[in-house]
Amino acid sequence: DGGITQSPKYLFRKEGQNVTLSCEQNLNHDAMYWYRQDPGQGLRLIYYSQIVNDFQKGDIAEGYSVSREKKESFPLTVTSAQKNPTAFYLCASSIRGTGDTQYFGPGTRLTVL
Amino acid sequence: AQSVTQLGSHVSVSEGALVLLRCNYSSSVPPYLFWYVQYPNQGLQLLLKYTSAATLVKGINGFEAEFKKSETSFHLTKPSAHMSDAAEYFCAVKIQGAQKLVFGQGTRLTINP
């Protein structure tokens, strides 16, 4: 079955530690996205990538980093510079095109202790 | 810049009653419009999308939405609510030529037995 996988489902980290969230898709989509979701605030775009080895900052990129070395994978690193990292993180992908639908993974809930 | 406003962060209806979730958008050019549904601790699932074809769009699970340019609205409706419709619903807009989706704040739908 084609789809988007995110791992792990739940993640705990101590303050001051970097952590990497995984996102993999087998839909052969060109574009991939990372969103952050907080209660009552909808989804906010962190980073997106339209093609391998290229990515752009979204609206809230500070404290995050990404890489896109393979078409299928778009990992997100939450660094210690992110002031309030506890949130639900969602990865999405789409065929590269302005009207194309974004399809979402199941999400990773990150809690900083 | 485009934006989305969902009127009502919480909506409660009785089982079998009409569901109406409101979404207004702001865009200087014809937009693409989407409705997504999110069940607790899961990713987003596409309900339906408008891409400038028919103004009345039918989606999954009996939902539909009507694009009204004069009112800049894209309200989501379902004639008869079911308990399984309880979830959070997000309206999103994307303008032509852009990769970014802009999400509304979300509306939590509760179904009363």
CSV table of C-alpha atoms in Angstrom, one decimal:
chain,number,residue,atom,x,y,z
A,1,ASP,CA,0.0,0.0,0.0
A,2,GLY,CA,1.2,3.5,-0.8
A,3,GLY,CA,1.4,6.1,1.9
A,4,ILE,CA,3.3,8.2,4.3
A,5,THR,CA,4.9,6.8,7.4
A,6,GLN,CA,6.2,8.8,10.4
A,7,SER,CA,8.1,7.4,13.2
A,8,PRO,CA,8.0,7.2,16.1
A,9,LYS,CA,4.4,7.9,17.1
A,10,TYR,CA,5.4,9.3,20.4
A,11,LEU,CA,8.8,10.8,21.3
A,12,PHE,CA,10.1,12.2,24.5
A,13,ARG,CA,13.3,14.2,24.9
A,14,LYS,CA,15.1,16.2,27.5
A,15,GLU,CA,15.6,19.9,27.2
A,16,GLY,CA,18.8,20.8,25.3
A,17,GLN,CA,18.8,17.6,23.1
A,18,ASN,CA,18.3,17.6,19.4
A,19,VAL,CA,15.8,15.0,18.0
A,20,THR,CA,15.1,13.8,14.5
A,21,LEU,CA,11.6,12.9,13.3
A,22,SER,CA,11.3,10.5,10.4
A,23,CYS,CA,9.1,10.9,7.4
A,24,GLU,CA,9.0,8.4,4.5
A,25,GLN,CA,6.7,8.2,1.5
A,26,ASN,CA,6.3,5.6,-1.3
A,27,LEU,CA,3.8,7.6,-3.4
A,28,ASN,CA,6.5,8.9,-5.8
A,29,HIS,CA,5.6,12.4,-4.8
A,30,ASP,CA,8.0,15.2,-5.6
A,31,ALA,CA,7.1,17.6,-2.8
A,32,MET,CA,7.2,17.1,0.9
A,33,TYR,CA,6.2,19.3,3.8
A,34,TRP,CA,6.5,19.5,7.6
A,35,TYR,CA,3.8,21.1,9.8
A,36,ARG,CA,3.5,21.8,13.4
A,37,GLN,CA,0.2,21.6,15.1
A,38,ASP,CA,-0.7,23.2,18.5
A,39,PRO,CA,-4.1,23.1,20.1
A,40,GLY,CA,-6.3,25.9,18.7
A,41,GLN,CA,-3.7,27.1,16.2
A,42,GLY,CA,-4.3,24.9,13.2
A,43,LEU,CA,-1.3,23.8,11.2
A,44,ARG,CA,1.8,25.9,10.6
A,45,LEU,CA,4.3,25.2,7.9
A,46,ILE,CA,7.9,24.6,9.1
A,47,TYR,CA,9.8,23.6,5.9
A,48,TYR,CA,9.0,22.2,2.5
A,49,SER,CA,10.8,20.6,-0.4
A,50,GLN,CA,9.8,20.5,-4.0
A,51,ILE,CA,12.7,18.4,-5.2
A,52,VAL,CA,15.6,16.4,-3.9
A,53,ASN,CA,18.5,18.4,-2.5
A,54,ASP,CA,16.4,21.6,-2.3
A,55,PHE,CA,14.1,22.9,0.5
A,56,GLN,CA,12.6,26.2,1.6
A,57,LYS,CA,11.7,27.7,5.0
A,58,GLY,CA,8.1,27.9,5.9
A,59,ASP,CA,6.5,30.3,8.4
A,60,ILE,CA,8.1,28.9,11.6
A,61,ALA,CA,11.5,27.5,10.6
A,62,GLU,CA,13.5,28.9,13.5
A,63,GLY,CA,14.9,26.0,15.6
A,64,TYR,CA,14.3,23.4,13.0
A,65,SER,CA,16.4,21.9,10.2
A,66,VAL,CA,15.7,19.4,7.4
A,67,SER,CA,17.4,17.5,4.6
A,68,ARG,CA,16.2,16.0,1.4
A,69,GLU,CA,18.8,13.5,0.1
A,70,LYS,CA,16.3,11.0,-1.3
A,71,LYS,CA,12.9,11.6,-2.9
A,72,GLU,CA,11.2,9.3,-0.4
A,73,SER,CA,12.6,10.8,2.8
A,74,PHE,CA,12.3,14.2,4.4
A,75,PRO,CA,13.6,14.0,8.1
A,76,LEU,CA,13.0,16.9,10.4
A,77,THR,CA,15.5,17.8,13.2
A,78,VAL,CA,14.2,19.7,16.2
A,79,THR,CA,17.2,21.5,17.7
A,80,SER,CA,17.8,22.8,21.1
A,81,ALA,CA,17.3,26.3,19.7
A,82,GLN,CA,13.6,25.6,19.4
A,83,LYS,CA,12.1,27.4,22.4
A,84,ASN,CA,8.8,25.5,22.7
A,85,PRO,CA,9.2,22.2,20.8
A,86,THR,CA,6.4,20.2,22.5
A,87,ALA,CA,3.8,19.7,19.7
A,88,PHE,CA,2.3,17.3,17.2
A,89,TYR,CA,4.3,17.2,14.0
A,90,LEU,CA,2.8,16.2,10.7
A,91,CYS,CA,4.5,15.3,7.4
A,92,ALA,CA,2.8,15.6,4.1
A,93,SER,CA,3.6,15.1,0.4
A,94,SER,CA,2.1,16.0,-3.0
A,95,ILE,CA,2.8,15.7,-6.7
A,96,ARG,CA,4.5,18.9,-7.6
A,97,GLY,CA,1.7,21.1,-8.9
A,98,THR,CA,-0.3,24.0,-7.6
A,99,GLY,CA,-3.6,22.3,-7.4
A,100,ASP,CA,-2.4,19.0,-6.1
A,101,THR,CA,-3.6,17.6,-2.9
A,102,GLN,CA,-1.3,17.2,0.1
A,103,TYR,CA,-1.5,13.8,1.7
A,104,PHE,CA,-0.6,13.5,5.4
A,105,GLY,CA,1.2,11.0,7.6
A,106,PRO,CA,-0.1,9.9,11.0
A,107,GLY,CA,2.0,12.4,12.9
A,108,THR,CA,4.6,12.3,15.7
A,109,ARG,CA,3.8,13.7,19.1
A,110,LEU,CA,6.9,15.2,20.6
A,111,THR,CA,7.1,16.0,24.3
A,112,VAL,CA,10.0,17.8,25.9
A,113,LEU,CA,10.5,17.0,29.5
B,1,ALA,CA,-1.6,37.1,1.0
B,2,GLN,CA,-4.3,34.4,1.4
B,3,SER,CA,-5.9,33.6,4.7
B,4,VAL,CA,-8.7,31.3,6.0
B,5,THR,CA,-11.2,31.9,8.8
B,6,GLN,CA,-13.2,29.2,10.3
B,7,LEU,CA,-16.2,30.5,12.2
B,8,GLY,CA,-16.7,28.7,15.4
B,9,SER,CA,-13.9,26.7,17.1
B,10,HIS,CA,-16.5,24.2,18.4
B,11,VAL,CA,-19.8,23.1,16.9
B,12,SER,CA,-22.2,20.7,18.5
B,13,VAL,CA,-25.1,19.0,16.7
B,14,SER,CA,-27.4,16.1,17.5
B,15,GLU,CA,-27.1,12.8,15.7
B,16,GLY,CA,-29.2,13.0,12.5
B,17,ALA,CA,-29.1,16.8,12.4
B,18,LEU,CA,-27.6,19.0,9.7
B,19,VAL,CA,-23.9,19.7,10.0
B,20,LEU,CA,-22.7,23.1,8.8
B,21,LEU,CA,-19.1,24.2,9.3
B,22,ARG,CA,-18.2,27.6,8.0
B,23,CYS,CA,-15.1,28.7,6.2
B,24,ASN,CA,-14.3,32.1,4.6
B,25,TYR,CA,-11.1,32.8,2.7
B,26,SER,CA,-9.2,35.8,1.5
B,27,SER,CA,-7.3,35.6,-1.8
B,28,SER,CA,-6.6,38.1,-4.5
B,29,VAL,CA,-6.6,35.4,-7.2
B,30,PRO,CA,-8.9,32.3,-7.7
B,31,PRO,CA,-7.9,29.8,-5.0
B,32,TYR,CA,-7.9,26.1,-4.6
B,33,LEU,CA,-9.9,25.1,-1.5
B,34,PHE,CA,-9.7,22.0,0.7
B,35,TRP,CA,-11.5,20.5,3.7
B,36,TYR,CA,-9.6,18.0,5.8
B,37,VAL,CA,-10.8,15.9,8.8
B,38,GLN,CA,-8.6,14.9,11.7
B,39,TYR,CA,-9.5,12.2,14.2
B,40,PRO,CA,-7.7,12.3,17.6
B,41,ASN,CA,-4.0,11.7,17.4
B,42,GLN,CA,-4.1,11.0,13.7
B,43,GLY,CA,-3.0,12.8,10.6
B,44,LEU,CA,-5.3,14.8,8.3
B,45,GLN,CA,-7.5,13.0,5.7
B,46,LEU,CA,-8.8,14.9,2.7
B,47,LEU,CA,-12.6,15.2,2.6
B,48,LEU,CA,-12.9,17.2,-0.6
B,49,LYS,CA,-11.3,19.9,-2.7
B,50,TYR,CA,-12.4,22.7,-5.1
B,51,THR,CA,-10.2,23.4,-8.1
B,52,SER,CA,-12.4,25.7,-10.2
B,53,ALA,CA,-14.6,23.1,-11.8
B,54,ALA,CA,-18.1,22.6,-10.3
B,55,THR,CA,-18.9,25.0,-7.5
B,56,LEU,CA,-20.7,22.2,-5.5
B,57,VAL,CA,-18.1,19.7,-4.5
B,58,LYS,CA,-19.0,16.3,-3.1
B,59,GLY,CA,-16.6,14.5,-0.9
B,60,ILE,CA,-16.3,11.4,1.2
B,61,ASN,CA,-18.5,10.3,4.1
B,62,GLY,CA,-21.5,12.2,2.7
B,63,PHE,CA,-19.9,15.7,3.0
B,64,GLU,CA,-20.2,18.4,0.4
B,65,ALA,CA,-19.1,22.0,0.1
B,66,GLU,CA,-20.2,24.9,-2.1
B,67,PHE,CA,-17.8,27.5,-3.4
B,68,LYS,CA,-19.4,31.0,-3.4
B,69,LYS,CA,-17.1,33.6,-4.9
B,70,SER,CA,-19.4,36.5,-4.0
B,71,GLU,CA,-19.3,35.6,-0.4
B,72,THR,CA,-15.7,34.2,-0.4
B,73,SER,CA,-17.0,31.2,1.4
B,74,PHE,CA,-16.5,27.4,1.2
B,75,HIS,CA,-18.8,26.0,3.9
B,76,LEU,CA,-18.9,22.3,4.6
B,77,THR,CA,-22.3,20.5,5.1
B,78,LYS,CA,-23.7,17.1,5.7
B,79,PRO,CA,-27.4,16.5,5.8
B,80,SER,CA,-27.5,14.0,8.7
B,81,ALA,CA,-24.8,13.8,11.3
B,82,HIS,CA,-23.5,10.4,12.5
B,83,MET,CA,-21.6,9.7,15.7
B,84,SER,CA,-18.5,8.8,13.6
B,85,ASP,CA,-18.4,12.4,12.3
B,86,ALA,CA,-17.0,13.6,15.6
B,87,ALA,CA,-13.6,15.0,14.8
B,88,GLU,CA,-11.7,18.2,14.0
B,89,TYR,CA,-12.2,19.8,10.6
B,90,PHE,CA,-9.8,22.1,8.8
B,91,CYS,CA,-10.4,24.4,5.9
B,92,ALA,CA,-7.3,25.3,3.8
B,93,VAL,CA,-6.6,27.5,0.8
B,94,LYS,CA,-3.8,27.4,-1.8
B,95,ILE,CA,-3.5,30.0,-4.5
B,96,GLN,CA,-2.4,29.1,-8.1
B,97,GLY,CA,1.3,29.2,-8.5
B,98,ALA,CA,2.0,28.6,-4.8
B,99,GLN,CA,3.1,25.4,-3.0
B,100,LYS,CA,1.9,26.5,0.4
B,101,LEU,CA,-1.4,25.5,2.0
B,102,VAL,CA,-2.8,28.0,4.5
B,103,PHE,CA,-5.0,26.4,7.1
B,104,GLY,CA,-7.8,27.7,9.2
B,105,GLN,CA,-7.8,27.3,13.0
B,106,GLY,CA,-10.0,24.2,12.9
B,107,THR,CA,-13.5,23.4,14.1
B,108,ARG,CA,-14.1,20.6,16.6
B,109,LEU,CA,-17.4,18.9,15.8
B,110,THR,CA,-19.2,17.1,18.6
B,111,ILE,CA,-22.2,14.8,17.9
B,112,ASN,CA,-24.8,14.4,20.7
B,113,PRO,CA,-26.7,11.2,20.9
